[in-house]
Amino acid sequence: MSVFLKILLTYLTLKDTATLPPQRVSSVDAYRGFVMFLMMAEVLRLSRVAEAYPDSAFWAFLDFHQSHVPWVGCSLHDLIQPSFSFLVGVALPYSMASRASKNQTVPMMWFHTIRRSLILILLGIFLRSMHSEQTNFTFEDTLTQIGLGYPILFALGFATEKIRRDALIWGVLAVILVGYAALFALYPLPGPDFDWSQTGTTADWEHNLTGFAAHWNKNTNAAWAFDRWFLNLFPREKPFEFNGGGYSTLSFIPTLGTMILGLIAGKWLKSAPSSEWLLKRFAMTAGILFALALILHFTGLNPIVKRIWTPAWTLFSGGCAFLLLSAFYFVVDVKDRKSSFFWLIVIGTNSIAAYLIADGFGSFIRQSFKIHLGQRYDAVFGDGYASLVSGALILLVMWLILRWMYKKKIFIKI
């Protein structure tokens, strides 16, 4: 892994460690904490438990929702990235108001925005390079995707703060989704002489779509073609041919759409005249987004596929995000149950730290337990539950680290 990226990561993240900002919304922190907990909970490795007990519908259900669907559809795990992206948009109006209250100039705000964008992009590349012999220049990591679209999100947030019109935001969202759909629709489908070996899939893959929807099949689409050009501009161990999961760089464009939906939610949340008004608007918006997504999906115009972030997925996951934010807002803020969700708020107020811990320290903690507690310490309830025991202990350690940081008022800002 590049030494440069290691130094850059240390400098850019620790340089900004600071006390918790004064203006926060507990429900947003709880929702963000829930999302990061789902990511951290990957250490439970529920798929191993499901394999050990193949006749258990309970473990099969949990395994499904801790895994990404192969192509079309959605599991709970698939909602992690769109929720995280959505919450970036939700937080922006509060961040802008905080900076304005400190009399920051527009150039200073833009400097911070560009700097944050570059940190997120490089941090995503760093995390994808942790187990590589050299820097792995890939741009589908959640942080990188957010970083690529963040300056546009800020520009839109800044413009709408001046004119105070939601129409502009909705118009930009429509242009992004329609334009992205057109890009895929205009890219030619594989012909009879197409070389499927360059895609990592086959012509008879069970999840391939047919008809017009085939324009959004795995590694035969416009975004895949772009990456076969773009990613090979960077130094690599071998030429890039395809991403095994079907993920792509250009997904940052519709991901920006998800962040825009979050920006809309954040503006409403910040200026809502009442909780009843806000909850009704959130519910109505979620219903419209769900309806549009399902119409696009079942008419075959645009399938709901998270891996390439189709416009239908942007709408569907956006509807889910509005509903989840509504639920947390109602319970945590309206019903004032903050104490019950403190364990999530601890995670959500330090989400970048949680992201880094979840992505880079799980295996280290697991190996440390094996060294100090014995190689079979996790088999106390049998081999079938070993990953559950070790995972629960790792989760506890992760949370205690975040709790300590919360108590000491150490928060990694970008």
Tab-separated table of N, CA and C in Angstrom, residues 188-345:
chain	number	residue	atom	x	y	z
A	188	PRO	N	-25.219	0.170	-26.236
A	188	PRO	CA	-25.710	-1.032	-26.942
A	188	PRO	C	-25.635	-2.301	-26.098
A	189	LEU	N	-26.618	-3.156	-26.284
A	189	LEU	CA	-26.643	-4.455	-25.607
A	189	LEU	C	-25.625	-5.397	-26.241
A	190	PRO	N	-25.162	-6.418	-25.503
A	190	PRO	CA	-24.211	-7.378	-26.068
A	190	PRO	C	-24.789	-8.081	-27.303
A	191	GLY	N	-23.967	-8.191	-28.343
A	191	GLY	CA	-24.384	-8.872	-29.562
A	191	GLY	C	-24.063	-10.353	-29.513
A	192	PRO	N	-24.343	-11.078	-30.585
A	192	PRO	CA	-24.107	-12.534	-30.598
A	192	PRO	C	-22.633	-12.910	-30.479
A	193	ASP	N	-21.729	-12.005	-30.863
A	193	ASP	CA	-20.297	-12.300	-30.798
A	193	ASP	C	-19.630	-11.683	-29.573
A	194	PHE	N	-20.421	-11.256	-28.620
A	194	PHE	CA	-19.879	-10.587	-27.425
A	194	PHE	C	-19.032	-11.560	-26.608
A	195	ASP	N	-17.883	-11.082	-26.123
A	195	ASP	CA	-16.970	-11.901	-25.321
A	195	ASP	C	-17.336	-11.762	-23.839
A	196	TRP	N	-18.077	-12.723	-23.324
A	196	TRP	CA	-18.549	-12.650	-21.944
A	196	TRP	C	-17.436	-12.862	-20.938
A	197	SER	N	-16.301	-13.389	-21.360
A	197	SER	CA	-15.207	-13.643	-20.422
A	197	SER	C	-14.640	-12.340	-19.842
A	198	GLN	N	-14.853	-11.224	-20.525
A	198	GLN	CA	-14.326	-9.948	-20.044
A	198	GLN	C	-15.261	-9.271	-19.033
A	199	THR	N	-16.360	-9.945	-18.691
A	199	THR	CA	-17.335	-9.349	-17.782
A	199	THR	C	-17.404	-10.029	-16.417
A	200	GLY	N	-16.814	-11.222	-16.290
A	200	GLY	CA	-16.916	-11.958	-15.040
A	200	GLY	C	-18.267	-12.620	-14.837
A	201	THR	N	-19.091	-12.622	-15.863
A	201	THR	CA	-20.397	-13.275	-15.784
A	201	THR	C	-20.642	-14.037	-17.086
A	202	THR	N	-21.837	-14.549	-17.246
A	202	THR	CA	-22.156	-15.326	-18.444
A	202	THR	C	-23.482	-14.867	-19.024
A	203	ALA	N	-23.721	-15.269	-20.264
A	203	ALA	CA	-24.954	-14.866	-20.943
A	203	ALA	C	-26.183	-15.480	-20.286
A	204	ASP	N	-26.001	-16.621	-19.611
A	204	ASP	CA	-27.147	-17.293	-18.981
A	204	ASP	C	-27.160	-17.141	-17.457
A	205	TRP	N	-26.470	-16.111	-16.935
A	205	TRP	CA	-26.489	-15.868	-15.500
A	205	TRP	C	-27.932	-15.684	-15.054
A	206	GLU	N	-28.299	-16.328	-13.970
A	206	GLU	CA	-29.701	-16.367	-13.550
A	206	GLU	C	-30.284	-15.004	-13.206
A	207	HIS	N	-29.432	-14.036	-12.919
A	207	HIS	CA	-29.933	-12.718	-12.532
A	207	HIS	C	-29.930	-11.717	-13.691
A	208	ASN	N	-29.567	-12.182	-14.881
A	208	ASN	CA	-29.618	-11.296	-16.042
A	208	ASN	C	-31.056	-10.898	-16.355
A	209	LEU	N	-31.248	-9.634	-16.692
A	209	LEU	CA	-32.564	-9.135	-17.076
A	209	LEU	C	-32.725	-9.231	-18.583
A	210	THR	N	-33.952	-9.238	-19.045
A	210	THR	CA	-34.227	-9.343	-20.473
A	210	THR	C	-34.989	-8.109	-20.951
A	211	GLY	N	-35.090	-7.976	-22.255
A	211	GLY	CA	-35.808	-6.847	-22.819
A	211	GLY	C	-35.056	-5.544	-22.595
A	212	PHE	N	-35.808	-4.476	-22.464
A	212	PHE	CA	-35.192	-3.153	-22.275
A	212	PHE	C	-34.388	-3.098	-20.981
A	213	ALA	N	-34.823	-3.818	-19.958
A	213	ALA	CA	-34.131	-3.811	-18.661
A	213	ALA	C	-32.724	-4.393	-18.753
A	214	ALA	N	-32.414	-5.112	-19.842
A	214	ALA	CA	-31.088	-5.698	-20.005
A	214	ALA	C	-29.992	-4.637	-20.099
A	215	HIS	N	-30.355	-3.398	-20.347
A	215	HIS	CA	-29.367	-2.312	-20.377
A	215	HIS	C	-28.724	-2.097	-19.013
A	216	TRP	N	-29.338	-2.685	-17.980
A	216	TRP	CA	-28.801	-2.534	-16.618
A	216	TRP	C	-28.291	-3.867	-16.081
A	217	ASN	N	-27.827	-4.750	-16.963
A	217	ASN	CA	-27.257	-6.018	-16.521
A	217	ASN	C	-25.828	-5.830	-16.024
A	218	LYS	N	-25.361	-6.806	-15.290
A	218	LYS	CA	-24.049	-6.735	-14.648
A	218	LYS	C	-22.903	-6.736	-15.656
A	219	ASN	N	-22.041	-5.731	-15.563
A	219	ASN	CA	-20.802	-5.633	-16.345
A	219	ASN	C	-20.995	-5.725	-17.854
A	220	THR	N	-22.140	-5.286	-18.337
A	220	THR	CA	-22.340	-5.140	-19.788
A	220	THR	C	-22.998	-3.788	-20.053
A	221	ASN	N	-22.825	-2.853	-19.131
A	221	ASN	CA	-23.529	-1.578	-19.202
A	221	ASN	C	-22.568	-0.410	-19.427
A	222	ALA	N	-23.122	0.780	-19.502
A	222	ALA	CA	-22.337	1.976	-19.795
A	222	ALA	C	-21.310	2.279	-18.709
A	223	ALA	N	-21.669	2.079	-17.449
A	223	ALA	CA	-20.746	2.373	-16.350
A	223	ALA	C	-19.562	1.414	-16.367
A	224	TRP	N	-19.823	0.156	-16.697
A	224	TRP	CA	-18.741	-0.838	-16.832
A	224	TRP	C	-17.790	-0.431	-17.952
A	225	ALA	N	-18.323	0.001	-19.072
A	225	ALA	CA	-17.500	0.432	-20.199
A	225	ALA	C	-16.642	1.638	-19.826
A	226	PHE	N	-17.218	2.557	-19.060
A	226	PHE	CA	-16.460	3.733	-18.616
A	226	PHE	C	-15.278	3.315	-17.742
A	227	ASP	N	-15.509	2.400	-16.814
A	227	ASP	CA	-14.434	1.980	-15.912
A	227	ASP	C	-13.330	1.225	-16.645
A	228	ARG	N	-13.668	0.515	-17.706
A	228	ARG	CA	-12.639	-0.190	-18.477
A	228	ARG	C	-11.689	0.795	-19.146
A	229	TRP	N	-12.140	2.018	-19.345
A	229	TRP	CA	-11.255	3.077	-19.840
A	229	TRP	C	-10.626	3.845	-18.673
A	230	PHE	N	-11.459	4.334	-17.757
A	230	PHE	CA	-11.021	5.252	-16.717
A	230	PHE	C	-10.051	4.610	-15.732
A	231	LEU	N	-10.370	3.432	-15.204
A	231	LEU	CA	-9.534	2.825	-14.174
A	231	LEU	C	-8.190	2.359	-14.719
A	232	ASN	N	-8.108	2.139	-16.009
A	232	ASN	CA	-6.828	1.738	-16.596
A	232	ASN	C	-5.916	2.929	-16.877
A	233	LEU	N	-6.365	4.132	-16.542
A	233	LEU	CA	-5.495	5.306	-16.615
A	233	LEU	C	-4.559	5.370	-15.413
A	234	PHE	N	-4.871	4.575	-14.367
A	234	PHE	CA	-4.075	4.577	-13.144
A	234	PHE	C	-3.153	3.359	-13.120
A	235	PRO	N	-2.024	3.466	-12.392
A	235	PRO	CA	-1.128	2.292	-12.285
A	235	PRO	C	-1.837	1.142	-11.579
A	236	ARG	N	-1.737	-0.070	-12.167
A	236	ARG	CA	-2.412	-1.236	-11.627
A	236	ARG	C	-1.502	-2.458	-11.751
A	237	GLU	N	-1.773	-3.455	-10.917
A	237	GLU	CA	-1.024	-4.704	-11.012
A	237	GLU	C	-1.313	-5.396	-12.335
A	238	LYS	N	-2.561	-5.319	-12.779
A	238	LYS	CA	-2.963	-5.864	-14.069
A	238	LYS	C	-4.113	-5.015	-14.599
A	239	PRO	N	-4.338	-5.015	-15.909
A	239	PRO	CA	-5.393	-4.174	-16.479
A	239	PRO	C	-6.760	-4.480	-15.880
A	240	PHE	N	-7.535	-3.430	-15.639
A	240	PHE	CA	-8.886	-3.609	-15.115
A	240	PHE	C	-9.804	-4.109	-16.227
A	241	GLU	N	-10.577	-5.165	-15.927
A	241	GLU	CA	-11.554	-5.692	-16.869
A	241	GLU	C	-12.980	-5.544	-16.356
A	242	PHE	N	-13.183	-5.850	-15.072
A	242	PHE	CA	-14.515	-5.744	-14.508
A	242	PHE	C	-14.430	-5.758	-12.989
A	243	ASN	N	-15.459	-5.244	-12.336
A	243	ASN	CA	-15.594	-5.333	-10.889
A	243	ASN	C	-16.437	-6.561	-10.580
A	244	GLY	N	-15.955	-7.425	-9.701
A	244	GLY	CA	-16.645	-8.679	-9.426
A	244	GLY	C	-18.063	-8.498	-8.917
A	245	GLY	N	-18.314	-7.412	-8.223
A	245	GLY	CA	-19.659	-7.165	-7.714
A	245	GLY	C	-20.521	-6.350	-8.649
A	246	GLY	N	-19.927	-5.874	-9.745
A	246	GLY	CA	-20.678	-5.052	-10.685
A	246	GLY	C	-20.691	-3.580	-10.334
A	247	TYR	N	-19.970	-3.174	-9.274
A	247	TYR	CA	-19.958	-1.783	-8.834
A	247	TYR	C	-19.162	-0.925	-9.816
A	248	SER	N	-19.427	0.383	-9.817
A	248	SER	CA	-18.772	1.241	-10.792
A	248	SER	C	-18.538	2.648	-10.259
A	249	THR	N	-17.598	3.337	-10.879
A	249	THR	CA	-17.268	4.712	-10.511
A	249	THR	C	-18.439	5.650	-10.730
A	250	LEU	N	-19.123	5.515	-11.861
A	250	LEU	CA	-20.178	6.453	-12.233
A	250	LEU	C	-21.392	6.402	-11.308
A	251	SER	N	-21.428	5.436	-10.417
A	251	SER	CA	-22.542	5.390	-9.462
A	251	SER	C	-22.567	6.617	-8.563
A	252	PHE	N	-21.458	7.377	-8.543
A	252	PHE	CA	-21.464	8.581	-7.721
A	252	PHE	C	-22.494	9.593	-8.222
A	253	ILE	N	-22.887	9.492	-9.494
A	253	ILE	CA	-23.862	10.443	-10.047
A	253	ILE	C	-25.242	10.219	-9.427
A	254	PRO	N	-25.812	9.007	-9.493
A	254	PRO	CA	-27.094	8.812	-8.807
A	254	PRO	C	-26.964	8.820	-7.289
A	255	THR	N	-25.757	8.504	-6.751
A	255	THR	CA	-25.549	8.649	-5.315
A	255	THR	C	-25.711	10.102	-4.904
A	256	LEU	N	-25.268	11.008	-5.772
A	256	LEU	CA	-25.519	12.432	-5.553
A	256	LEU	C	-27.020	12.691	-5.457
A	257	GLY	N	-27.810	11.962	-6.264
A	257	GLY	CA	-29.261	12.077	-6.179
A	257	GLY	C	-29.774	11.697	-4.803
A	258	THR	N	-29.197	10.647	-4.215
A	258	THR	CA	-29.572	10.244	-2.862
A	258	THR	C	-29.217	11.330	-1.855
A	259	MET	N	-28.039	11.934	-2.023
A	259	MET	CA	-27.634	13.010	-1.117
A	259	MET	C	-28.542	14.226	-1.281
A	260	ILE	N	-29.012	14.471	-2.495
A	260	ILE	CA	-29.937	15.584	-2.730
A	260	ILE	C	-31.255	15.346	-2.005
A	261	LEU	N	-31.737	14.105	-2.030
A	261	LEU	CA	-32.940	13.785	-1.253
A	261	LEU	C	-32.695	14.053	0.230
A	262	GLY	N	-31.495	13.739	0.709
A	262	GLY	CA	-31.154	14.033	2.092
A	262	GLY	C	-31.103	15.533	2.355
A	263	LEU	N	-30.600	16.291	1.384
A	263	LEU	CA	-30.575	17.747	1.507
A	263	LEU	C	-31.991	18.304	1.658
A	264	ILE	N	-32.907	17.778	0.872
A	264	ILE	CA	-34.313	18.202	0.976
A	264	ILE	C	-34.852	17.888	2.367
A	265	ALA	N	-34.590	16.663	2.838
A	265	ALA	CA	-35.050	16.270	4.172
A	265	ALA	C	-34.439	17.156	5.254
A	266	GLY	N	-33.143	17.474	5.105
A	266	GLY	CA	-32.468	18.309	6.088
A	266	GLY	C	-33.024	19.716	6.144
A	267	LYS	N	-33.347	20.281	4.981
A	267	LYS	CA	-33.934	21.621	4.942
A	267	LYS	C	-35.308	21.622	5.618
A	268	TRP	N	-36.103	20.604	5.354
A	268	TRP	CA	-37.419	20.512	5.997
A	268	TRP	C	-37.281	20.319	7.496
A	269	LEU	N	-36.351	19.452	7.890
A	269	LEU	CA	-36.138	19.172	9.310
A	269	LEU	C	-35.715	20.433	10.058
A	270	LYS	N	-34.860	21.215	9.438
A	270	LYS	CA	-34.319	22.407	10.088
A	270	LYS	C	-35.356	23.523	10.216
A	271	SER	N	-36.308	23.587	9.276
A	271	SER	CA	-37.249	24.713	9.254
A	271	SER	C	-38.700	24.294	9.496
A	272	ALA	N	-38.932	23.053	9.922
A	272	ALA	CA	-40.305	22.554	10.090
A	272	ALA	C	-41.079	23.377	11.111
A	273	PRO	N	-42.302	23.816	10.765
A	273	PRO	CA	-43.118	24.578	11.718
A	273	PRO	C	-43.640	23.714	12.866
A	274	SER	N	-43.749	22.394	12.638
A	274	SER	CA	-44.213	21.487	13.686
A	274	SER	C	-43.796	20.067	13.339
A	275	SER	N	-43.792	19.211	14.339
A	275	SER	CA	-43.426	17.809	14.107
A	275	SER	C	-44.480	17.109	13.257
A	276	GLU	N	-45.762	17.464	13.441
A	276	GLU	CA	-46.831	16.857	12.649
A	276	GLU	C	-46.654	17.183	11.170
A	277	TRP	N	-46.360	18.436	10.883
A	277	TRP	CA	-46.125	18.868	9.495
A	277	TRP	C	-44.973	18.090	8.881
A	278	LEU	N	-43.890	17.952	9.627
A	278	LEU	CA	-42.700	17.280	9.121
A	278	LEU	C	-42.965	15.807	8.856
A	279	LEU	N	-43.592	15.117	9.794
A	279	LEU	CA	-43.843	13.695	9.632
A	279	LEU	C	-44.776	13.418	8.452
A	280	LYS	N	-45.784	14.270	8.269
A	280	LYS	CA	-46.684	14.105	7.128
A	280	LYS	C	-45.941	14.312	5.814
A	281	ARG	N	-45.079	15.308	5.770
A	281	ARG	CA	-44.328	15.579	4.538
A	281	ARG	C	-43.344	14.454	4.244
A	282	PHE	N	-42.677	13.955	5.264
A	282	PHE	CA	-41.764	12.822	5.078
A	282	PHE	C	-42.520	11.607	4.544
A	283	ALA	N	-43.674	11.306	5.147
A	283	ALA	CA	-44.454	10.137	4.743
A	283	ALA	C	-44.962	10.293	3.316
A	284	MET	N	-45.446	11.469	2.960
A	284	MET	CA	-45.944	11.720	1.616
A	284	MET	C	-44.826	11.586	0.583
A	285	THR	N	-43.665	12.138	0.906
A	285	THR	CA	-42.514	12.051	-0.005
A	285	THR	C	-42.086	10.605	-0.188
A	286	ALA	N	-42.025	9.850	0.899
A	286	ALA	CA	-41.650	8.435	0.815
A	286	ALA	C	-42.629	7.673	-0.068
A	287	GLY	N	-43.919	7.937	0.092
A	287	GLY	CA	-44.930	7.263	-0.724
A	287	GLY	C	-44.766	7.548	-2.206
A	288	ILE	N	-44.493	8.799	-2.543
A	288	ILE	CA	-44.300	9.176	-3.954
A	288	ILE	C	-43.057	8.507	-4.521
A	289	LEU	N	-41.965	8.513	-3.747
A	289	LEU	CA	-40.717	7.887	-4.214
A	289	LEU	C	-40.903	6.390	-4.426
A	290	PHE	N	-41.580	5.721	-3.488
A	290	PHE	CA	-41.851	4.289	-3.641
A	290	PHE	C	-42.687	4.022	-4.895
A	291	ALA	N	-43.715	4.814	-5.101
A	291	ALA	CA	-44.606	4.610	-6.247
A	291	ALA	C	-43.842	4.756	-7.554
A	292	LEU	N	-43.031	5.802	-7.674
A	292	LEU	CA	-42.250	6.019	-8.897
A	292	LEU	C	-41.267	4.875	-9.130
A	293	ALA	N	-40.596	4.458	-8.065
A	293	ALA	CA	-39.609	3.378	-8.199
A	293	ALA	C	-40.258	2.076	-8.649
A	294	LEU	N	-41.388	1.728	-8.056
A	294	LEU	CA	-42.062	0.471	-8.397
A	294	LEU	C	-42.648	0.507	-9.798
A	295	ILE	N	-43.131	1.662	-10.215
A	295	ILE	CA	-43.634	1.795	-11.591
A	295	ILE	C	-42.499	1.580	-12.590
A	296	LEU	N	-41.374	2.223	-12.349
A	296	LEU	CA	-40.215	2.058	-13.235
A	296	LEU	C	-39.745	0.608	-13.259
A	297	HIS	N	-39.755	-0.034	-12.090
A	297	HIS	CA	-39.260	-1.405	-11.991
A	297	HIS	C	-40.180	-2.407	-12.692
A	298	PHE	N	-41.470	-2.362	-12.387
A	298	PHE	CA	-42.380	-3.390	-12.894
A	298	PHE	C	-42.814	-3.153	-14.342
A	299	THR	N	-42.587	-1.965	-14.865
A	299	THR	CA	-42.831	-1.736	-16.292
A	299	THR	C	-41.614	-2.122	-17.129
A	300	GLY	N	-40.520	-2.458	-16.454
A	300	GLY	CA	-39.307	-2.841	-17.165
A	300	GLY	C	-38.493	-1.666	-17.668
A	301	LEU	N	-38.888	-0.442	-17.318
A	301	LEU	CA	-38.149	0.736	-17.784
A	301	LEU	C	-36.836	0.911	-17.041
A	302	ASN	N	-36.839	0.572	-15.753
A	302	ASN	CA	-35.627	0.756	-14.961
A	302	ASN	C	-35.713	-0.115	-13.717
A	303	PRO	N	-34.865	-1.122	-13.603
A	303	PRO	CA	-34.948	-2.039	-12.452
A	303	PRO	C	-34.355	-1.430	-11.183
A	304	ILE	N	-34.752	-1.966	-10.054
A	304	ILE	CA	-34.215	-1.540	-8.758
A	304	ILE	C	-32.952	-2.352	-8.488
A	305	VAL	N	-31.793	-1.758	-8.763
A	305	VAL	CA	-30.496	-2.431	-8.601
A	305	VAL	C	-29.560	-1.516	-7.824
A	306	LYS	N	-29.182	-1.924	-6.648
A	306	LYS	CA	-28.310	-1.102	-5.810
A	306	LYS	C	-26.889	-1.056	-6.331
A	307	ARG	N	-26.379	-2.155	-6.843
A	307	ARG	CA	-24.953	-2.255	-7.189
A	307	ARG	C	-24.532	-1.246	-8.248
A	308	ILE	N	-25.431	-0.874	-9.145
A	308	ILE	CA	-25.115	0.172	-10.117
A	308	ILE	C	-25.963	1.419	-9.876
A	309	TRP	N	-26.670	1.436	-8.758
A	309	TRP	CA	-27.409	2.604	-8.290
A	309	TRP	C	-28.320	3.157	-9.392
A	310	THR	N	-29.183	2.312	-9.896
A	310	THR	CA	-30.105	2.752	-10.942
A	310	THR	C	-30.999	3.876	-10.415
A	311	PRO	N	-31.546	4.716	-11.297
A	311	PRO	CA	-32.472	5.759	-10.844
A	311	PRO	C	-33.623	5.208	-10.006
A	312	ALA	N	-34.140	4.025	-10.392
A	312	ALA	CA	-35.209	3.411	-9.593
A	312	ALA	C	-34.717	3.086	-8.192
A	313	TRP	N	-33.452	2.655	-8.082
A	313	TRP	CA	-32.888	2.390	-6.759
A	313	TRP	C	-32.763	3.683	-5.957
A	314	THR	N	-32.351	4.769	-6.608
A	314	THR	CA	-32.253	6.058	-5.926
A	314	THR	C	-33.596	6.435	-5.316
A	315	LEU	N	-34.658	6.258	-6.076
A	315	LEU	CA	-35.999	6.599	-5.594
A	315	LEU	C	-36.452	5.650	-4.489
A	316	PHE	N	-36.237	4.339	-4.699
A	316	PHE	CA	-36.687	3.345	-3.724
A	316	PHE	C	-35.933	3.493	-2.402
A	317	SER	N	-34.608	3.556	-2.478
A	317	SER	CA	-33.823	3.675	-1.244
A	317	SER	C	-34.056	5.030	-0.583
A	318	GLY	N	-34.332	6.056	-1.405
A	318	GLY	CA	-34.666	7.352	-0.837
A	318	GLY	C	-35.954	7.298	-0.041
A	319	GLY	N	-36.946	6.574	-0.552
A	319	GLY	CA	-38.189	6.380	0.197
A	319	GLY	C	-37.939	5.676	1.516
A	320	CYS	N	-37.084	4.652	1.488
A	320	CYS	CA	-36.736	3.941	2.725
A	320	CYS	C	-36.058	4.882	3.715
A	321	ALA	N	-35.154	5.736	3.213
A	321	ALA	CA	-34.425	6.662	4.083
A	321	ALA	C	-35.373	7.669	4.723
A	322	PHE	N	-36.348	8.171	3.956
A	322	PHE	CA	-37.323	9.105	4.518
A	322	PHE	C	-38.128	8.432	5.638
A	323	LEU	N	-38.517	7.171	5.417
A	323	LEU	CA	-39.289	6.466	6.439
A	323	LEU	C	-38.456	6.194	7.689
A	324	LEU	N	-37.200	5.794	7.502
A	324	LEU	CA	-36.341	5.515	8.653
A	324	LEU	C	-36.059	6.785	9.443
A	325	LEU	N	-35.804	7.885	8.730
A	325	LEU	CA	-35.582	9.153	9.429
A	325	LEU	C	-36.843	9.568	10.186
A	326	SER	N	-38.004	9.344	9.568
A	326	SER	CA	-39.277	9.665	10.237
A	326	SER	C	-39.426	8.873	11.530
A	327	ALA	N	-39.112	7.586	11.457
A	327	ALA	CA	-39.260	6.722	12.633
A	327	ALA	C	-38.341	7.171	13.760
A	328	PHE	N	-37.080	7.440	13.433
A	328	PHE	CA	-36.141	7.884	14.462
A	328	PHE	C	-36.529	9.261	15.002
A	329	TYR	N	-36.977	10.150	14.124
A	329	TYR	CA	-37.381	11.484	14.558
A	329	TYR	C	-38.570	11.400	15.518
A	330	PHE	N	-39.539	10.545	15.186
A	330	PHE	CA	-40.735	10.426	16.022
A	330	PHE	C	-40.398	9.864	17.403
A	331	VAL	N	-39.597	8.798	17.418
A	331	VAL	CA	-39.313	8.129	18.688
A	331	VAL	C	-38.287	8.906	19.516
A	332	VAL	N	-37.193	9.325	18.878
A	332	VAL	CA	-36.093	9.940	19.619
A	332	VAL	C	-36.383	11.391	20.002
A	333	ASP	N	-36.904	12.186	19.036
A	333	ASP	CA	-37.095	13.612	19.296
A	333	ASP	C	-38.509	13.959	19.766
A	334	VAL	N	-39.522	13.465	19.048
A	334	VAL	CA	-40.890	13.811	19.416
A	334	VAL	C	-41.264	13.160	20.744
A	335	LYS	N	-40.984	11.868	20.888
A	335	LYS	CA	-41.295	11.152	22.132
A	335	LYS	C	-40.196	11.283	23.185
A	336	ASP	N	-39.104	11.927	22.795
A	336	ASP	CA	-37.993	12.211	23.714
A	336	ASP	C	-37.460	10.946	24.390
A	337	ARG	N	-37.104	9.964	23.551
A	337	ARG	CA	-36.538	8.708	24.083
A	337	ARG	C	-35.024	8.661	23.826
A	338	LYS	N	-34.373	9.759	23.976
A	338	LYS	CA	-32.936	9.832	23.672
A	338	LYS	C	-32.122	8.848	24.494
A	339	SER	N	-32.487	8.694	25.754
A	339	SER	CA	-31.713	7.807	26.626
A	339	SER	C	-31.741	6.359	26.134
A	340	SER	N	-32.861	5.947	25.566
A	340	SER	CA	-32.981	4.571	25.067
A	340	SER	C	-32.105	4.336	23.843
A	341	PHE	N	-31.775	5.398	23.133
A	341	PHE	CA	-30.988	5.268	21.911
A	341	PHE	C	-29.581	5.823	22.090
A	342	PHE	N	-29.175	5.988	23.349
A	342	PHE	CA	-27.844	6.531	23.612
A	342	PHE	C	-26.758	5.682	22.971
A	343	TRP	N	-26.922	4.356	23.012
A	343	TRP	CA	-25.898	3.466	22.456
A	343	TRP	C	-25.723	3.679	20.960
A	344	LEU	N	-26.793	4.089	20.258
A	344	LEU	CA	-26.674	4.401	18.833
A	344	LEU	C	-26.139	5.810	18.619
A	345	ILE	N	-26.537	6.735	19.477
A	345	ILE	CA	-26.068	8.123	19.361
A	345	ILE	C	-24.551	8.184	19.529
